[in-house]
Amino acid sequence: MHTVDRPACELCQTTGGEVLHQAEQFRVVLIDDANYPGFCRLIWQDHVKEVTDLHEIDRMLMMDVLWQVETVVRDVIQPLKINLASFGNMVPHLHWHVIPRYADDAHFPAPVWAQAARTAPAEALAERKARLPALRMAMAEHLASYR
Amino acid sequence: MHTVDRPACELCQTTGGEVLHQAEQFRVVLIDDANYPGFCRLIWQDHVKEVTDLHEIDRMLMMDVLWQVETVVRDVIQPLKINLASFGNMVPHLHWHVIPRYADDAHFPAPVWAQAARTAPAEALAERKARLPALRMAMAEHLASYR
């Protein structure tokens, strides 16, 4: 079990966010980031470092799920742009960031890891946050067939 | 032609780096970044915004190529970690960053778009830069079957 082998890995030890769907090989979580309502992560269940360390069939599953997550975030949150990233520098346990971006968000057009450029308007953030119940439902529905 | 339709798009107008392989539907370029020798980009040829805007067969091609690029960068550059990202906030034309990372690089463990944490040792950078001729050859060889 990875939880025994990797006691120090945060993503082996914790869910890493609010679980929207848990399958045998992965989970999709919602990140509680005040600047980025709808920020999701796709986390591979096993402690694997790089995409190219996965068997092809697992890689295809993971990427299929990533496109499902992107699709649901686009449909429900309707961002200007989707940002995708897989780093794993701090936690070398395969996970993907799926981040809805807007022209008025805190860092646009820079990546969210850059210096903040502004404070996003509170009204816009509140409006985006109001879509989270719909995102939770849509994500669970779309991913239900992945056991 | 996208070059006519999108005169303002940098990735329609320029190669976006040193071309390591040009196929009909994509190109792989080497980025001249003093801090990150071996930083590659996979650029989709058409002006498409999001991965989920691609037809499935094109998406599968693009991702297959991305894993080839990751594999070659890992084999030749031998980084501590690979970072993958697709943003398109500044240039909404589908492209992937493939960045070899090391514990002593300028931003580690933060993403390369964060504030620099240090100056990477000149010797280490020189050693990584010395692998670029091998990277150019290996990438061209590995991608040769993609026409």
mmCIF file of C-alpha atoms in Angstrom:
data_model
loop_
_atom_site.group_PDB
_atom_site.id
_atom_site.type_symbol
_atom_site.label_atom_id
_atom_site.label_comp_id
_atom_site.label_asym_id
_atom_site.label_seq_id
_atom_site.Cartn_x
_atom_site.Cartn_y
_atom_site.Cartn_z
ATOM 1 C CA MET A 1 0.000 0.000 0.000
ATOM 2 C CA HIS A 2 1.351 3.398 -0.916
ATOM 3 C CA THR A 3 0.095 4.805 2.389
ATOM 4 C CA VAL A 4 2.499 2.459 4.162
ATOM 5 C CA ASP A 5 5.376 2.889 1.714
ATOM 6 C CA ARG A 6 5.124 6.654 1.472
ATOM 7 C CA PRO A 7 4.311 7.995 4.935
ATOM 8 C CA ALA A 8 5.677 11.440 4.020
ATOM 9 C CA CYS A 9 3.589 11.993 0.892
ATOM 10 C CA GLU A 10 0.757 14.448 1.417
ATOM 11 C CA LEU A 11 -1.266 12.996 -1.468
ATOM 12 C CA CYS A 12 -0.902 9.455 -0.099
ATOM 13 C CA GLN A 13 -1.938 10.613 3.375
ATOM 14 C CA THR A 14 -4.725 13.104 2.660
ATOM 15 C CA THR A 15 -7.417 13.594 0.027
ATOM 16 C CA GLY A 16 -5.781 16.859 -1.082
ATOM 17 C CA GLY A 17 -9.134 18.644 -1.333
ATOM 18 C CA GLU A 18 -12.898 18.121 -1.326
ATOM 19 C CA VAL A 19 -13.452 14.813 -3.106
ATOM 20 C CA LEU A 20 -15.861 15.188 -6.040
ATOM 21 C CA HIS A 21 -15.297 11.669 -7.313
ATOM 22 C CA GLN A 22 -13.271 8.774 -5.985
ATOM 23 C CA ALA A 23 -12.449 5.906 -8.332
ATOM 24 C CA GLU A 24 -10.149 2.987 -7.716
ATOM 25 C CA GLN A 25 -7.221 4.534 -9.594
ATOM 26 C CA PHE A 26 -7.791 8.279 -9.205
ATOM 27 C CA ARG A 27 -9.776 10.973 -7.478
ATOM 28 C CA VAL A 28 -10.953 14.416 -8.509
ATOM 29 C CA VAL A 29 -10.952 17.077 -5.830
ATOM 30 C CA LEU A 30 -12.124 20.666 -5.570
ATOM 31 C CA ILE A 31 -9.530 23.103 -4.228
ATOM 32 C CA ASP A 32 -10.645 25.734 -1.729
ATOM 33 C CA ASP A 33 -8.866 28.723 -3.300
ATOM 34 C CA ALA A 34 -10.621 32.054 -2.721
ATOM 35 C CA ASN A 35 -9.127 33.455 -5.949
ATOM 36 C CA TYR A 36 -10.006 30.470 -8.122
ATOM 37 C CA PRO A 37 -13.452 28.983 -7.484
ATOM 38 C CA GLY A 38 -13.703 25.820 -9.556
ATOM 39 C CA PHE A 39 -9.971 24.984 -9.307
ATOM 40 C CA CYS A 40 -9.905 21.164 -9.510
ATOM 41 C CA ARG A 41 -7.174 18.572 -9.194
ATOM 42 C CA LEU A 42 -7.033 15.122 -10.696
ATOM 43 C CA ILE A 43 -4.894 12.976 -8.404
ATOM 44 C CA TRP A 44 -3.599 9.558 -9.364
ATOM 45 C CA GLN A 45 -4.213 7.131 -6.529
ATOM 46 C CA ASP A 46 -0.828 5.378 -6.569
ATOM 47 C CA HIS A 47 2.400 7.153 -5.728
ATOM 48 C CA VAL A 48 3.777 7.582 -9.260
ATOM 49 C CA LYS A 49 6.157 10.412 -10.186
ATOM 50 C CA GLU A 50 5.883 11.098 -13.921
ATOM 51 C CA VAL A 51 3.169 10.547 -16.529
ATOM 52 C CA THR A 52 5.621 8.424 -18.504
ATOM 53 C CA ASP A 53 6.057 6.153 -15.475
ATOM 54 C CA LEU A 54 2.462 4.976 -15.934
ATOM 55 C CA HIS A 55 1.528 1.971 -18.026
ATOM 56 C CA GLU A 56 -0.055 3.093 -21.274
ATOM 57 C CA ILE A 57 -3.534 1.912 -20.297
ATOM 58 C CA ASP A 58 -3.361 3.859 -17.024
ATOM 59 C CA ARG A 59 -2.035 6.938 -18.773
ATOM 60 C CA MET A 60 -4.917 6.795 -21.235
ATOM 61 C CA LEU A 61 -7.399 6.467 -18.383
ATOM 62 C CA MET A 62 -5.875 9.397 -16.532
ATOM 63 C CA MET A 63 -5.886 11.626 -19.596
ATOM 64 C CA ASP A 64 -9.461 10.651 -20.514
ATOM 65 C CA VAL A 65 -10.502 11.720 -17.043
ATOM 66 C CA LEU A 66 -8.534 14.964 -17.379
ATOM 67 C CA TRP A 67 -10.530 15.884 -20.490
ATOM 68 C CA GLN A 68 -13.762 15.045 -18.665
ATOM 69 C CA VAL A 69 -12.724 17.351 -15.849
ATOM 70 C CA GLU A 70 -11.786 20.105 -18.302
ATOM 71 C CA THR A 71 -15.113 19.685 -20.095
ATOM 72 C CA VAL A 72 -17.169 19.914 -16.905
ATOM 73 C CA VAL A 73 -15.226 22.940 -15.633
ATOM 74 C CA ARG A 74 -15.676 24.673 -19.002
ATOM 75 C CA ASP A 75 -19.394 23.869 -19.166
ATOM 76 C CA VAL A 76 -20.259 24.870 -15.618
ATOM 77 C CA ILE A 77 -17.743 27.586 -14.730
ATOM 78 C CA GLN A 78 -17.395 29.018 -18.252
ATOM 79 C CA PRO A 79 -13.945 30.527 -17.857
ATOM 80 C CA LEU A 80 -12.117 32.600 -20.440
ATOM 81 C CA LYS A 81 -9.352 29.968 -20.486
ATOM 82 C CA ILE A 82 -8.441 26.658 -18.913
ATOM 83 C CA ASN A 83 -4.973 26.209 -17.431
ATOM 84 C CA LEU A 84 -3.547 22.705 -17.093
ATOM 85 C CA ALA A 85 -0.385 21.762 -15.259
ATOM 86 C CA SER A 86 1.385 18.803 -13.723
ATOM 87 C CA PHE A 87 4.495 19.688 -11.720
ATOM 88 C CA GLY A 88 4.996 17.500 -8.653
ATOM 89 C CA ASN A 89 8.110 19.343 -7.511
ATOM 90 C CA MET A 90 6.922 19.571 -3.916
ATOM 91 C CA VAL A 91 4.848 16.382 -3.943
ATOM 92 C CA PRO A 92 6.203 13.918 -6.527
ATOM 93 C CA HIS A 93 2.865 12.125 -6.721
ATOM 94 C CA LEU A 94 1.132 12.505 -10.080
ATOM 95 C CA HIS A 95 -1.603 15.153 -10.079
ATOM 96 C CA TRP A 96 -3.030 17.645 -12.552
ATOM 97 C CA HIS A 97 -4.201 21.174 -11.863
ATOM 98 C CA VAL A 98 -7.266 22.281 -13.832
ATOM 99 C CA ILE A 99 -7.739 26.007 -13.274
ATOM 100 C CA PRO A 100 -10.472 28.215 -14.713
ATOM 101 C CA ARG A 101 -9.033 31.618 -15.642
ATOM 102 C CA TYR A 102 -10.562 35.048 -16.315
ATOM 103 C CA ALA A 103 -9.142 38.338 -17.527
ATOM 104 C CA ASP A 104 -9.936 39.930 -14.138
ATOM 105 C CA ASP A 105 -8.521 37.168 -11.930
ATOM 106 C CA ALA A 106 -5.637 37.767 -9.525
ATOM 107 C CA HIS A 107 -2.805 36.743 -11.886
ATOM 108 C CA PHE A 108 -4.112 36.913 -15.450
ATOM 109 C CA PRO A 109 -2.505 36.553 -17.956
ATOM 110 C CA ALA A 110 0.330 35.073 -15.868
ATOM 111 C CA PRO A 111 0.062 31.572 -14.395
ATOM 112 C CA VAL A 112 -1.464 31.464 -10.895
ATOM 113 C CA TRP A 113 1.980 30.720 -9.407
ATOM 114 C CA ALA A 114 3.344 34.112 -10.494
ATOM 115 C CA GLN A 115 3.120 37.346 -8.478
ATOM 116 C CA ALA A 116 -0.480 38.507 -8.147
ATOM 117 C CA ALA A 117 -1.298 41.365 -10.511
ATOM 118 C CA ARG A 118 -4.512 42.565 -8.858
ATOM 119 C CA THR A 119 -7.369 41.690 -6.524
ATOM 120 C CA ALA A 120 -10.178 40.052 -8.465
ATOM 121 C CA PRO A 121 -13.516 41.912 -8.090
ATOM 122 C CA ALA A 122 -15.476 40.485 -5.134
ATOM 123 C CA GLU A 123 -18.685 40.372 -7.180
ATOM 124 C CA ALA A 124 -17.087 38.294 -9.932
ATOM 125 C CA LEU A 125 -15.621 35.900 -7.375
ATOM 126 C CA ALA A 126 -18.993 35.562 -5.638
ATOM 127 C CA GLU A 127 -20.682 34.813 -8.966
ATOM 128 C CA ARG A 128 -18.094 32.116 -9.784
ATOM 129 C CA LYS A 129 -18.373 30.655 -6.280
ATOM 130 C CA ALA A 130 -22.143 30.405 -6.724
ATOM 131 C CA ARG A 131 -21.540 27.870 -9.508
ATOM 132 C CA LEU A 132 -19.750 25.411 -7.235
ATOM 133 C CA PRO A 133 -22.858 23.418 -6.251
ATOM 134 C CA ALA A 134 -23.552 22.902 -9.963
ATOM 135 C CA LEU A 135 -19.900 21.936 -10.521
ATOM 136 C CA ARG A 136 -20.025 19.349 -7.722
ATOM 137 C CA MET A 137 -23.141 17.776 -9.211
ATOM 138 C CA ALA A 138 -21.955 17.829 -12.821
ATOM 139 C CA MET A 139 -18.540 16.390 -11.951
ATOM 140 C CA ALA A 140 -20.034 13.533 -9.931
ATOM 141 C CA GLU A 141 -22.474 12.779 -12.749
ATOM 142 C CA HIS A 142 -19.881 12.907 -15.542
ATOM 143 C CA LEU A 143 -17.417 10.718 -13.680
ATOM 144 C CA ALA A 144 -19.926 8.237 -12.241
ATOM 145 C CA SER A 145 -19.017 5.548 -14.781
ATOM 146 C CA TYR A 146 -15.392 5.519 -13.583
ATOM 147 C CA ARG A 147 -15.395 3.045 -10.683
ATOM 148 C CA MET B 1 -5.018 29.294 -43.371
ATOM 149 C CA HIS B 2 -4.596 30.229 -39.736
ATOM 150 C CA THR B 3 -1.789 32.641 -40.639
ATOM 151 C CA VAL B 4 -4.318 34.724 -42.548
ATOM 152 C CA ASP B 5 -7.108 34.405 -39.992
ATOM 153 C CA ARG B 6 -4.956 35.101 -36.946
ATOM 154 C CA PRO B 7 -2.441 37.776 -37.892
ATOM 155 C CA ALA B 8 -1.926 38.720 -34.225
ATOM 156 C CA CYS B 9 -1.066 35.234 -32.962
ATOM 157 C CA GLU B 10 2.622 34.799 -32.230
ATOM 158 C CA LEU B 11 2.438 31.014 -32.635
ATOM 159 C CA CYS B 12 0.724 31.346 -36.025
ATOM 160 C CA GLN B 13 3.307 33.881 -37.170
ATOM 161 C CA THR B 14 6.561 32.491 -35.776
ATOM 162 C CA THR B 15 8.023 29.077 -34.987
ATOM 163 C CA GLY B 16 8.133 29.957 -31.273
ATOM 164 C CA GLY B 17 11.592 28.448 -30.833
ATOM 165 C CA GLU B 18 14.228 26.310 -32.536
ATOM 166 C CA VAL B 19 12.294 23.682 -34.472
ATOM 167 C CA LEU B 20 13.382 20.150 -33.510
ATOM 168 C CA HIS B 21 10.629 18.468 -35.503
ATOM 169 C CA GLN B 22 7.956 19.819 -37.806
ATOM 170 C CA ALA B 23 4.996 17.597 -38.641
ATOM 171 C CA GLU B 24 1.855 18.514 -40.507
ATOM 172 C CA GLN B 25 -0.211 19.007 -37.349
ATOM 173 C CA PHE B 26 2.370 20.046 -34.757
ATOM 174 C CA ARG B 27 5.925 21.107 -34.121
ATOM 175 C CA VAL B 28 8.334 20.592 -31.243
ATOM 176 C CA VAL B 29 10.656 23.460 -30.455
ATOM 177 C CA LEU B 30 13.570 24.021 -28.114
ATOM 178 C CA ILE B 31 13.315 27.163 -25.974
ATOM 179 C CA ASP B 32 16.414 29.296 -25.484
ATOM 180 C CA ASP B 33 16.107 29.806 -21.720
ATOM 181 C CA ALA B 34 19.441 30.245 -19.927
ATOM 182 C CA ASN B 35 17.946 28.845 -16.705
ATOM 183 C CA TYR B 36 16.311 25.823 -18.302
ATOM 184 C CA PRO B 37 18.397 24.069 -20.962
ATOM 185 C CA GLY B 38 16.199 21.428 -22.548
ATOM 186 C CA PHE B 39 12.946 23.377 -22.079
ATOM 187 C CA CYS B 40 10.793 22.206 -25.009
ATOM 188 C CA ARG B 41 7.391 23.199 -26.326
ATOM 189 C CA LEU B 42 4.942 21.120 -28.282
ATOM 190 C CA ILE B 43 2.905 23.512 -30.424
ATOM 191 C CA TRP B 44 -0.239 22.504 -32.248
ATOM 192 C CA GLN B 45 -0.123 23.782 -35.807
ATOM 193 C CA ASP B 46 -3.697 25.090 -36.042
ATOM 194 C CA HIS B 47 -4.956 27.977 -33.954
ATOM 195 C CA VAL B 48 -6.986 26.005 -31.391
ATOM 196 C CA LYS B 49 -7.627 27.306 -27.870
ATOM 197 C CA GLU B 50 -8.299 24.365 -25.553
ATOM 198 C CA VAL B 51 -7.373 20.675 -25.612
ATOM 199 C CA THR B 52 -11.074 19.829 -25.494
ATOM 200 C CA ASP B 53 -11.608 21.866 -28.677
ATOM 201 C CA LEU B 54 -9.606 19.246 -30.593
ATOM 202 C CA HIS B 55 -11.204 16.251 -32.264
ATOM 203 C CA GLU B 56 -10.461 13.123 -30.260
ATOM 204 C CA ILE B 57 -8.061 11.710 -32.856
ATOM 205 C CA ASP B 58 -6.059 14.954 -32.889
ATOM 206 C CA ARG B 59 -6.023 15.116 -29.111
ATOM 207 C CA MET B 60 -4.693 11.566 -28.964
ATOM 208 C CA LEU B 61 -1.989 12.421 -31.489
ATOM 209 C CA MET B 62 -0.984 15.526 -29.550
ATOM 210 C CA MET B 63 -0.806 13.676 -26.250
ATOM 211 C CA ASP B 64 1.125 10.767 -27.776
ATOM 212 C CA VAL B 65 3.667 13.272 -29.001
ATOM 213 C CA LEU B 66 3.775 14.951 -25.583
ATOM 214 C CA TRP B 67 4.767 11.647 -23.969
ATOM 215 C CA GLN B 68 7.428 11.147 -26.630
ATOM 216 C CA VAL B 69 8.813 14.588 -25.845
ATOM 217 C CA GLU B 70 8.722 13.883 -22.104
ATOM 218 C CA THR B 71 10.485 10.554 -22.667
ATOM 219 C CA VAL B 72 13.266 12.074 -24.760
ATOM 220 C CA VAL B 73 13.812 14.955 -22.328
ATOM 221 C CA ARG B 74 13.958 12.501 -19.412
ATOM 222 C CA ASP B 75 16.347 10.168 -21.230
ATOM 223 C CA VAL B 76 18.747 12.806 -22.486
ATOM 224 C CA ILE B 77 18.551 15.614 -19.912
ATOM 225 C CA GLN B 78 17.861 13.378 -16.896
ATOM 226 C CA PRO B 79 16.127 15.946 -14.728
ATOM 227 C CA LEU B 80 14.963 15.412 -11.160
ATOM 228 C CA LYS B 81 11.388 16.140 -12.315
ATOM 229 C CA ILE B 82 9.433 16.975 -15.444
ATOM 230 C CA ASN B 83 7.009 19.900 -15.371
ATOM 231 C CA LEU B 84 4.136 19.962 -17.866
ATOM 232 C CA ALA B 85 1.794 22.871 -18.477
ATOM 233 C CA SER B 86 -0.640 24.228 -21.016
ATOM 234 C CA PHE B 87 -1.904 27.740 -20.251
ATOM 235 C CA GLY B 88 -2.437 29.851 -23.370
ATOM 236 C CA ASN B 89 -3.478 32.935 -21.411
ATOM 237 C CA MET B 90 -1.223 35.243 -23.422
ATOM 238 C CA VAL B 91 -1.324 33.236 -26.652
ATOM 239 C CA PRO B 92 -4.559 31.218 -26.872
ATOM 240 C CA HIS B 93 -2.993 28.784 -29.330
ATOM 241 C CA LEU B 94 -2.571 25.283 -27.947
ATOM 242 C CA HIS B 95 0.963 24.541 -26.746
ATOM 243 C CA TRP B 96 2.566 22.488 -24.003
ATOM 244 C CA HIS B 97 5.590 23.382 -21.913
ATOM 245 C CA VAL B 98 7.899 20.472 -21.071
ATOM 246 C CA ILE B 99 10.431 21.684 -18.529
ATOM 247 C CA PRO B 100 13.251 19.677 -16.968
ATOM 248 C CA ARG B 101 13.642 20.648 -13.307
ATOM 249 C CA TYR B 102 16.440 20.217 -10.752
ATOM 250 C CA ALA B 103 16.690 20.906 -7.030
ATOM 251 C CA ASP B 104 19.288 23.631 -7.720
ATOM 252 C CA ASP B 105 17.450 25.398 -10.550
ATOM 253 C CA ALA B 106 16.340 29.029 -10.301
ATOM 254 C CA HIS B 107 12.809 28.377 -8.990
ATOM 255 C CA PHE B 108 12.724 24.865 -7.505
ATOM 256 C CA PRO B 109 10.434 23.625 -5.997
ATOM 257 C CA ALA B 110 8.147 26.406 -7.271
ATOM 258 C CA PRO B 111 6.982 26.481 -10.899
ATOM 259 C CA VAL B 112 9.275 28.429 -13.249
ATOM 260 C CA TRP B 113 6.722 31.278 -13.425
ATOM 261 C CA ALA B 114 7.118 32.063 -9.723
ATOM 262 C CA GLN B 115 9.703 34.425 -8.206
ATOM 263 C CA ALA B 116 13.218 33.090 -8.669
ATOM 264 C CA ALA B 117 14.584 31.535 -5.475
ATOM 265 C CA ARG B 118 18.263 31.481 -6.430
ATOM 266 C CA THR B 119 20.793 31.575 -9.238
ATOM 267 C CA ALA B 120 21.451 28.087 -10.519
ATOM 268 C CA PRO B 121 25.168 27.102 -10.346
ATOM 269 C CA ALA B 122 26.914 28.030 -13.613
ATOM 270 C CA GLU B 123 28.667 24.636 -13.764
ATOM 271 C CA ALA B 124 25.393 22.735 -13.504
ATOM 272 C CA LEU B 125 23.819 24.897 -16.225
ATOM 273 C CA ALA B 126 26.845 24.389 -18.480
ATOM 274 C CA GLU B 127 26.630 20.634 -17.986
ATOM 275 C CA ARG B 128 22.925 20.620 -18.872
ATOM 276 C CA LYS B 129 23.522 22.868 -21.881
ATOM 277 C CA ALA B 130 26.157 20.413 -23.117
ATOM 278 C CA ARG B 131 23.396 17.824 -23.548
ATOM 279 C CA LEU B 132 21.457 19.927 -26.053
ATOM 280 C CA PRO B 133 23.134 18.501 -29.171
ATOM 281 C CA ALA B 134 22.141 15.013 -27.966
ATOM 282 C CA LEU B 135 18.619 16.268 -27.247
ATOM 283 C CA ARG B 136 18.270 17.720 -30.745
ATOM 284 C CA MET B 137 19.352 14.425 -32.297
ATOM 285 C CA ALA B 138 17.244 12.199 -30.056
ATOM 286 C CA MET B 139 14.113 14.315 -30.503
ATOM 287 C CA ALA B 140 14.430 14.357 -34.297
ATOM 288 C CA GLU B 141 14.980 10.583 -34.308
ATOM 289 C CA HIS B 142 12.093 9.775 -31.937
ATOM 290 C CA LEU B 143 9.622 11.989 -33.793
ATOM 291 C CA ALA B 144 10.738 11.120 -37.338
ATOM 292 C CA SER B 145 7.747 8.828 -37.897
ATOM 293 C CA TYR B 146 5.316 11.728 -37.322
ATOM 294 C CA ARG B 147 4.986 13.350 -40.727
#
